[in-house]
Coordinates of C-alpha atoms and ligand atoms in Angstrom, one line a residue:
X1 CA -10.6 -19.6 14.7
X2 CA -9.0 -21.9 12.1
X3 CA -9.3 -21.6 8.4
X4 CA -11.4 -24.8 8.4
X5 CA -13.9 -23.5 11.0
X6 CA -14.4 -20.3 9.0
X7 CA -15.9 -22.5 6.3
X8 CA -13.2 -22.7 3.6
X9 CA -13.3 -25.8 1.5
X10 CA -10.7 -28.5 1.1
X11 CA -8.9 -27.4 -2.1
X12 CA -8.3 -23.9 -0.6
X13 CA -7.2 -25.3 2.8
X14 CA -4.7 -27.5 1.0
X15 CA -3.3 -24.6 -0.9
X16 CA -2.9 -22.3 2.0
X17 CA -1.5 -25.1 4.1
X18 CA 1.2 -25.5 1.5
X19 CA 2.0 -21.8 1.8
X20 CA 2.6 -22.2 5.5
X21 CA -0.4 -20.2 6.7
X22 CA -1.3 -21.8 10.0
X23 CA -4.1 -19.6 11.2
X24 CA -6.0 -16.7 9.8
X25 CA -4.9 -13.2 10.7
X26 CA -7.5 -11.1 12.6
X27 CA -8.7 -9.4 9.5
X28 CA -9.1 -12.7 7.7
X29 CA -10.8 -14.2 10.7
X30 CA -13.5 -11.5 10.7
X31 CA -13.9 -11.0 6.9
X32 CA -13.9 -14.5 5.3
X33 CA -17.2 -15.7 6.8
X34 CA -19.0 -12.5 5.9
X35 CA -17.8 -12.5 2.3
X36 CA -18.9 -16.1 2.0
X37 CA -22.3 -15.0 3.3
X38 CA -22.4 -12.4 0.4
X39 CA -22.3 -9.3 2.7
X40 CA -20.9 -6.0 1.6
X41 CA -17.7 -5.2 3.6
X42 CA -15.9 -2.1 4.7
X43 CA -12.6 -3.2 6.3
X44 CA -9.7 -1.2 7.6
X45 CA -6.6 -2.8 8.7
X46 CA -2.9 -1.8 8.6
X47 CA -0.6 -2.7 5.8
X48 CA 0.8 -6.2 6.1
X49 CA -2.1 -7.7 8.0
X50 CA -3.2 -10.1 5.2
X51 CA -6.0 -8.2 3.5
X52 CA -5.4 -9.8 0.2
X53 CA -6.2 -13.3 1.3
X54 CA -9.1 -11.9 3.3
X55 CA -10.9 -11.2 0.1
X56 CA -9.2 -13.6 -2.3
X57 CA -9.9 -16.8 -0.4
X58 CA -13.7 -16.4 0.0
X59 CA -14.0 -14.9 -3.5
X60 CA -12.4 -18.0 -5.0
X61 CA -14.7 -20.2 -3.0
X62 CA -17.8 -18.2 -3.9
X63 CA -17.2 -18.3 -7.6
X64 CA -16.8 -22.1 -7.4
X65 CA -20.0 -22.4 -5.4
X66 CA -22.2 -20.7 -8.0
X67 CA -22.5 -21.0 -11.8
X68 CA -21.6 -17.9 -13.9
X69 CA -24.6 -15.9 -15.1
X70 CA -23.2 -16.1 -18.6
X71 CA -20.3 -18.1 -20.1
X72 CA -18.8 -14.8 -21.2
X73 CA -19.2 -13.1 -17.9
X74 CA -16.6 -11.2 -15.9
X75 CA -17.5 -12.5 -12.5
X76 CA -15.3 -10.6 -10.1
X77 CA -13.3 -7.3 -10.4
X78 CA -10.6 -6.4 -8.0
X79 CA -9.5 -2.8 -8.3
X80 CA -6.1 -1.8 -7.1
X81 CA -4.1 1.4 -7.4
X82 CA -0.9 0.2 -9.1
X83 CA 0.2 -2.3 -11.7
X84 CA 2.7 -3.9 -9.3
X85 CA 0.0 -4.6 -6.8
X86 CA -2.3 -6.0 -9.5
X87 CA 0.4 -8.4 -10.6
X88 CA 1.0 -9.4 -7.0
X89 CA -2.7 -10.0 -6.3
X90 CA -2.9 -12.2 -9.4
X91 CA 0.1 -14.2 -8.4
X92 CA -1.3 -14.7 -4.9
X93 CA -4.7 -15.6 -6.2
X94 CA -3.2 -18.2 -8.5
X95 CA -1.5 -19.8 -5.5
X96 CA -4.7 -19.9 -3.5
X97 CA -6.6 -21.4 -6.4
X98 CA -3.9 -23.9 -7.2
X99 CA -6.3 -26.9 -6.8
X100 CA -9.3 -25.2 -8.4
X101 CA -10.4 -24.1 -11.8
X102 CA -10.5 -20.4 -11.5
X103 CA -9.3 -18.0 -14.2
X104 CA -7.4 -14.8 -13.5
X105 CA -6.8 -11.9 -15.8
X106 CA -5.0 -8.6 -15.5
X107 CA -6.2 -5.3 -16.9
X108 CA -3.4 -2.8 -16.3
X109 CA -1.6 0.0 -18.2
X110 CA 1.5 -0.8 -20.2
X111 CA -0.1 -3.6 -22.2
X112 CA -1.9 -3.1 -25.5
X113 CA -5.6 -2.4 -25.4
X114 CA -6.2 -4.8 -28.4
X115 CA -4.7 -7.8 -26.7
X116 CA -6.7 -7.1 -23.6
X117 CA -9.9 -6.7 -25.6
X118 CA -9.4 -10.2 -27.0
X119 CA -8.9 -11.6 -23.6
X120 CA -12.0 -10.0 -22.2
X121 CA -14.2 -11.7 -24.8
X122 CA -13.7 -15.2 -23.3
X123 CA -15.2 -14.7 -19.9
X124 CA -13.1 -14.2 -16.8
X125 CA -13.6 -15.3 -13.2
X126 CA -11.4 -12.8 -11.5
X127 CA -10.2 -9.7 -13.2
X128 CA -7.6 -7.5 -11.5
X129 CA -7.5 -4.0 -12.8
X130 CA -6.2 -0.5 -12.2
X131 CA -8.9 2.1 -12.4
X132 CA -7.5 4.0 -15.4
X133 CA -7.3 1.0 -17.7
X134 CA -10.6 -0.4 -16.7
X135 CA -12.2 2.9 -17.4
X136 CA -10.7 3.0 -20.9
X137 CA -12.2 -0.4 -21.6
X138 CA -15.6 0.8 -20.4
X139 CA -15.4 3.9 -22.6
X140 CA -14.4 1.7 -25.6
X141 CA -17.2 -0.7 -24.8
X142 CA -14.7 -3.5 -24.8
X143 CA -15.8 -4.8 -21.4
X144 CA -19.2 -5.8 -20.2
X145 CA -19.7 -5.9 -16.5
X146 CA -23.4 -6.7 -16.4
X147 CA -22.9 -10.2 -15.1
X148 CA -20.5 -9.1 -12.3
X149 CA -21.0 -10.8 -9.0
X150 CA -18.2 -9.3 -6.8
X151 CA -16.5 -5.9 -6.9
X152 CA -13.5 -5.3 -4.7
X153 CA -11.8 -1.9 -4.0
X154 CA -8.4 -2.7 -2.6
X155 CA -6.2 0.1 -1.1
X156 CA -9.2 2.5 -1.3
X157 CA -7.3 5.2 0.6
X158 CA -4.4 5.2 -1.8
X159 CA -6.6 5.0 -4.8
X160 CA -8.4 8.2 -3.7
X161 CA -5.1 9.9 -2.9
X162 CA -4.0 9.2 -6.4
X163 CA -7.1 10.9 -7.7
X164 CA -9.0 7.9 -9.0
X165 CA -12.3 8.9 -7.6
X166 CA -14.0 9.8 -10.9
X167 CA -12.8 6.6 -12.4
X168 CA -14.2 4.5 -9.6
X169 CA -17.5 6.3 -9.9
X170 CA -17.7 5.7 -13.6
X171 CA -16.8 2.0 -13.1
X172 CA -19.3 1.6 -10.3
X173 CA -22.1 3.0 -12.5
X174 CA -21.5 0.1 -14.9
X175 CA -22.1 -2.6 -12.4
X176 CA -25.4 -4.5 -12.2
X177 CA -27.8 -3.6 -9.3
X178 CA -27.2 -6.9 -7.5
X179 CA -23.6 -7.5 -6.7
X180 CA -21.4 -7.7 -3.6
X181 CA -18.9 -5.0 -2.9
X182 CA -15.8 -5.3 -0.6
X183 CA -13.9 -2.2 0.3
X184 CA -10.4 -2.4 1.9
X185 CA -8.3 0.4 3.2
X186 CA -5.2 0.7 5.3
X187 CA -6.4 4.0 6.8
X188 CA -9.8 5.4 7.6
X189 CA -10.2 8.8 6.1
X190 CA -13.0 11.1 5.1
X191 CA -12.5 10.4 1.5
X192 CA -12.8 6.6 2.0
X193 CA -15.9 7.0 4.1
X194 CA -17.5 9.1 1.4
X195 CA -16.7 6.5 -1.2
X196 CA -18.0 3.7 1.0
X197 CA -21.4 5.5 1.1
X198 CA -21.5 5.5 -2.7
X199 CA -20.5 1.9 -3.3
X200 CA -21.6 -0.2 -0.3
X201 CA -25.0 -1.5 0.7
X202 CA -25.6 -2.2 4.3
X203 CA -22.0 -3.0 4.9
X204 CA -20.4 -4.9 7.7
X205 CA -17.7 -2.8 9.3
X206 CA -14.5 -4.5 10.2
X207 CA -11.7 -2.7 11.9
X208 CA -8.8 -4.5 13.5
X209 CA -6.8 -3.2 16.4
X210 CA -4.5 -0.4 15.3
X211 CA -1.4 -1.4 17.1
X212 CA -1.2 -4.9 15.6
X213 CA 1.7 -7.4 15.8
X214 CA 3.1 -6.3 12.6
X215 CA 4.0 -2.8 13.7
X216 CA 5.0 -4.0 17.2
X217 CA 7.5 -6.3 15.6
X218 CA 9.3 -3.4 13.9
X219 CA 12.2 -1.7 15.7
X220 CA 12.1 1.9 14.8
X221 CA 14.9 4.3 15.1
X222 CA 15.8 7.8 14.0
X223 CA 19.3 8.9 13.0
X224 CA 19.6 12.7 13.2
X225 CA 21.7 14.0 10.4
X226 CA 22.3 17.0 8.2
X227 CA 20.3 17.0 5.0
X228 CA 23.4 17.2 2.8
X229 CA 25.1 14.3 4.5
X230 CA 22.2 11.8 4.3
X231 CA 23.4 10.0 1.2
X232 CA 26.8 9.4 2.8
X233 CA 25.3 8.2 6.0
X234 CA 23.1 5.8 4.1
X235 CA 26.1 4.3 2.3
X236 CA 27.9 4.1 5.6
X237 CA 25.1 2.3 7.3
X238 CA 24.6 -0.2 4.6
X239 CA 28.3 -0.9 4.5
X240 CA 29.1 -0.9 8.2
X241 CA 26.0 -2.9 9.2
X242 CA 26.3 -5.1 6.2
X243 CA 22.7 -4.7 5.1
X244 CA 22.1 -7.0 2.1
X245 CA 18.6 -6.2 1.0
X246 CA 17.5 -2.6 1.8
X247 CA 14.4 -0.8 0.7
X248 CA 14.9 3.0 0.8
X249 CA 12.1 5.5 0.4
X250 CA 12.4 9.0 -0.9
X251 CA 9.7 11.6 -1.2
X252 CA 10.1 12.5 -4.8
X253 CA 11.2 10.9 -8.1
X254 CA 13.9 13.4 -8.5
X255 CA 15.5 12.7 -5.1
X256 CA 15.2 9.0 -5.8
X257 CA 17.2 9.4 -9.0
X258 CA 19.8 11.5 -7.4
X259 CA 20.2 9.1 -4.5
X260 CA 20.6 6.1 -6.7
X261 CA 23.4 7.8 -8.6
X262 CA 25.2 8.6 -5.3
X263 CA 24.8 5.1 -4.0
X264 CA 26.2 3.7 -7.2
X265 CA 29.2 6.0 -7.0
X266 CA 29.7 4.6 -3.5
X267 CA 30.0 1.2 -5.0
X268 CA 26.6 -0.1 -4.0
X269 CA 24.3 -2.0 -6.4
X270 CA 21.3 0.2 -6.3
X271 CA 18.3 0.7 -8.6
X272 CA 15.2 2.8 -8.5
X273 CA 11.5 2.3 -9.1
X274 CA 9.1 5.3 -9.5
X275 CA 6.3 6.5 -11.6
X276 CA 8.4 7.4 -14.6
X277 CA 9.6 3.8 -15.1
X278 CA 7.7 1.5 -17.4
X279 CA 5.9 -1.5 -16.1
X280 CA 8.6 -3.8 -17.6
X281 CA 11.4 -1.8 -16.0
X282 CA 9.7 -1.8 -12.6
X283 CA 9.0 -5.5 -12.7
X284 CA 12.6 -6.3 -13.8
X285 CA 14.0 -4.2 -10.9
X286 CA 11.7 -5.7 -8.4
X287 CA 12.6 -9.3 -9.4
X288 CA 16.3 -8.5 -9.2
X289 CA 15.8 -7.0 -5.8
X290 CA 13.9 -10.1 -4.6
X291 CA 16.7 -12.3 -6.0
X292 CA 19.2 -10.1 -4.2
X293 CA 20.9 -9.2 -7.4
X294 CA 20.7 -5.6 -6.3
X295 CA 21.3 -4.6 -2.7
X296 CA 19.5 -1.3 -2.5
X297 CA 16.1 -0.6 -3.9
X298 CA 15.2 3.1 -3.9
X299 CA 11.5 3.8 -4.3
X300 CA 8.9 6.5 -4.0
X301 CA 5.7 6.0 -2.1
X302 CA 3.4 5.4 -5.0
X303 CA 5.7 3.0 -6.8
X304 CA 6.3 0.9 -3.7
X305 CA 2.7 0.7 -2.6
X306 CA 1.7 -2.8 -1.8
X307 CA 4.8 -4.5 -3.0
X308 CA 5.4 -7.6 -0.9
X309 CA 8.9 -8.8 -0.2
X310 CA 8.9 -11.5 2.3
X311 CA 10.9 -10.9 5.5
X312 CA 12.5 -7.7 4.3
X313 CA 14.9 -7.0 7.2
X314 CA 15.4 -3.2 6.7
X315 CA 13.4 -0.3 5.5
X316 CA 15.0 3.1 5.4
X317 CA 13.2 6.4 5.2
X318 CA 15.6 8.6 3.4
X319 CA 13.0 11.4 3.4
X320 CA 9.8 11.4 5.3
X321 CA 6.6 10.8 3.2
X322 CA 4.5 13.9 2.6
X323 CA 1.4 12.1 3.9
X324 CA 1.9 10.9 7.5
X325 CA 0.0 7.7 7.0
X326 CA 2.5 6.6 4.3
X327 CA 5.0 6.1 7.1
X328 CA 2.9 3.2 8.2
X329 CA 2.7 1.8 4.7
X330 CA 6.4 2.1 4.3
X331 CA 7.4 0.4 7.4
X332 CA 4.8 -2.2 6.8
X333 CA 7.2 -3.6 4.2
X334 CA 9.3 -4.9 6.9
X335 CA 8.4 -7.2 9.8
X336 CA 5.6 -8.7 7.8
X337 CA 3.4 -11.5 9.2
X338 CA 5.3 -11.7 12.5
X339 CA 8.9 -11.4 11.3
X340 CA 11.0 -8.8 13.1
X341 CA 12.0 -5.8 11.1
X342 CA 13.9 -2.6 11.4
X343 CA 12.7 0.8 10.2
X344 CA 15.3 3.5 10.1
X345 CA 14.6 7.1 9.5
X346 CA 17.3 9.6 8.4
X347 CA 16.0 12.8 9.8
X348 CA 17.2 16.3 9.1
X349 CA 16.2 19.4 10.9
X350 CA 13.6 20.5 8.4
X351 CA 11.6 17.3 9.0
X352 CA 11.5 17.5 12.7
X353 CA 7.9 18.8 13.0
X354 CA 6.6 16.4 10.5
X355 CA 8.2 13.5 12.3
X356 CA 6.3 14.5 15.4
X357 CA 3.0 14.3 13.5
X358 CA 3.9 10.8 12.5
X359 CA 4.8 9.8 16.0
X360 CA 1.4 11.1 17.2
X361 CA -0.2 9.0 14.5
X362 CA 1.5 5.8 15.5
X363 CA 1.5 6.5 19.2
X364 CA 5.2 5.8 19.5
X365 CA 8.1 8.0 20.5
X366 CA 10.9 6.8 18.4
X367 CA 14.4 7.0 19.8
X368 CA 16.8 9.5 18.2
X369 CA 20.5 8.9 17.9
X370 CA 23.4 10.4 16.1
X371 CA 26.0 8.4 14.3
X372 CA 29.7 9.0 15.1
X373 CA 31.2 11.1 12.3
X374 CA 27.7 12.2 11.1
X375 CA 26.8 14.4 14.0
X376 CA 24.4 17.3 13.3
X377 CA 26.3 20.5 12.7
X378 CA 25.4 22.8 15.6
X379 CA 26.1 26.0 13.6
X380 CA 23.9 24.9 10.8
X381 CA 21.2 23.9 13.2
X382 CA 21.1 27.4 14.7
X383 CA 21.1 28.9 11.2
X384 CA 18.3 26.6 10.2
X385 CA 16.2 27.5 13.3
X386 CA 16.7 31.1 12.5
X387 CA 15.4 31.0 9.0
X388 CA 12.8 28.5 9.7
X389 CA 9.8 30.8 10.0
X390 CA 10.2 31.7 6.3
X391 CA 10.2 28.1 5.1
X392 CA 7.2 26.5 3.4
X393 CA 7.0 23.9 6.1
X394 CA 6.5 26.4 8.8
X395 CA 3.9 28.2 6.7
X396 CA 2.0 25.0 6.4
X397 CA 2.0 24.6 10.1
X398 CA 0.7 28.1 10.7
X399 CA -2.1 27.5 8.3
X400 CA -3.1 24.5 10.4
X401 CA -3.1 26.3 13.6
X402 CA -6.6 27.9 13.8
X403 CA -8.7 25.0 14.8
X404 CA -11.9 26.2 13.3
X405 CA -10.6 27.2 9.9
X406 CA -12.8 26.6 6.9
X407 CA -12.0 23.2 5.4
X408 CA -12.1 24.4 1.9
X409 CA -9.7 27.2 2.6
X410 CA -7.3 25.1 4.6
X411 CA -6.7 21.7 3.1
X412 CA -3.8 21.1 5.4
X413 CA -6.2 21.4 8.3
X414 CA -8.2 18.5 6.8
X415 CA -5.2 16.4 6.5
X416 CA -4.3 17.0 10.0
X417 CA -7.7 16.1 11.2
X418 CA -7.5 12.8 9.4
X419 CA -4.2 12.1 10.9
X420 CA -5.6 12.7 14.4
X421 CA -8.6 10.5 13.8
X422 CA -6.7 7.4 12.6
X423 CA -5.4 6.4 15.9
X424 CA -8.9 5.6 17.3
Ligands
LIG501 P1 -2.0 -6.2 3.4 O1 -2.8 -6.2 2.1 O2 -2.9 -6.2 4.6 O3 -1.0 -5.1 3.4 P2 -0.9 -8.7 2.5 O4 -2.2 -9.3 2.0 O5 0.0 -8.2 1.4 O6 -1.2 -7.5 3.5 O7 -0.2 -9.8 3.4 C1 1.1 -9.6 3.9 C2 1.9 -10.9 4.0 O8 1.3 -11.8 4.9 C3 1.9 -11.6 2.6 O9 3.3 -12.1 2.5 C4 1.0 -12.8 2.8 O10 1.4 -13.9 2.0 C5 1.2 -13.1 4.3 N1 0.0 -13.7 4.9 C6 -1.3 -13.4 4.7 N2 -2.1 -14.2 5.5 C7 -1.3 -15.0 6.2 C8 -1.6 -16.0 7.2 N3 -2.8 -16.2 7.6 N4 -0.5 -16.6 7.8 C9 0.7 -16.2 7.4 N5 1.0 -15.3 6.5 C10 0.0 -14.7 5.9
LIG502 MG1 -3.0 -5.1 0.5

């Protein structure tokens, strides 16, 4: 279907036309009409499939179609896990509402509460907020949500992973009885399903095909390498293949910091974003990366969540993510909206098993190669295999093994079950 046939009005059609959107993505195709019809929605679709526009476009239209219940009302709240994502959603919303009179406002950490209080007094059409900060304003009684019309939970899976469930409950309790709720998630997990039961009323379920174009358009490859030579291999790849804009993922903040230092020593312009950086620092770094003033951006999973860099050619997994689903989120940063992308994983022997879990999740067996000069050390490999049973990783795997284990006693079992369910 076309955007026009879905029922979007002229000023929105003009704005998206200017952005070069020719037709709706599958998730947009199925969501927009239902949102316009004021339905509650529970939508799951992979990263990079256009979920943001799927809720923003119809929300903008709905707010225009009806009068606010009060001049001071906050009319729509979009909850999102990170500040970066909030900023990005606001920017996107402003583009879509270019020809309309819709106000946007951000409520995220890193800005003064007082300034935000002032801004909340004037009435806001679309408020984009992180759960922690929104909760603070509710507790301070500096926000009134009783005239709210639409409530959006974006990246629900990640928000729950980050432990925001009590915040979301508290916020939800503040909402008026009659409102529309839209819940979006990249993955379908037990936690998300539980939350959906709490916040949604007679929802429409939307799930787009798992193996969508975006992931198909990504060439995935694994370079086998010894753990202690990963940094060198990374520098070598960037240099020899002449990568100009590379996003590199690490599992922890610490390894991100260490890696950046090594890359800089190798003469590469590299910077890092992770949870310890301030909002201003992260924004500055991201802008520089987008402008290609830095060549390598090293990021942890949480910091990178949702950041959108158009046509990013390469994504490199320097370390595998702890949560298998995050692999999909990571590689979703490349090959966006139909562009080809390349996802490279530097895999050491200790990550072998975890890689297999990820491959089962994505239903793809990724080719493995070695790079000349960086071949895996056979002696080390044997030594590693020998000591492996005592390593934490192996222990985790053992804990998973009994299939009927009590969920409470074996959280790893739960995780694994989720992983298996996702490929439905
Ligand atoms: P998700 O939230 O599902 O991860 P995003 O909403 O961030 O995905 O969208 C990914 C990218 O696709 C963005 O750059 C966005 O501008 C672009 N995009 C969204 N919808 C369309 C469309 N209909 N046509 C072309 N590009 C689109
Ligand atoms: Mg999104």
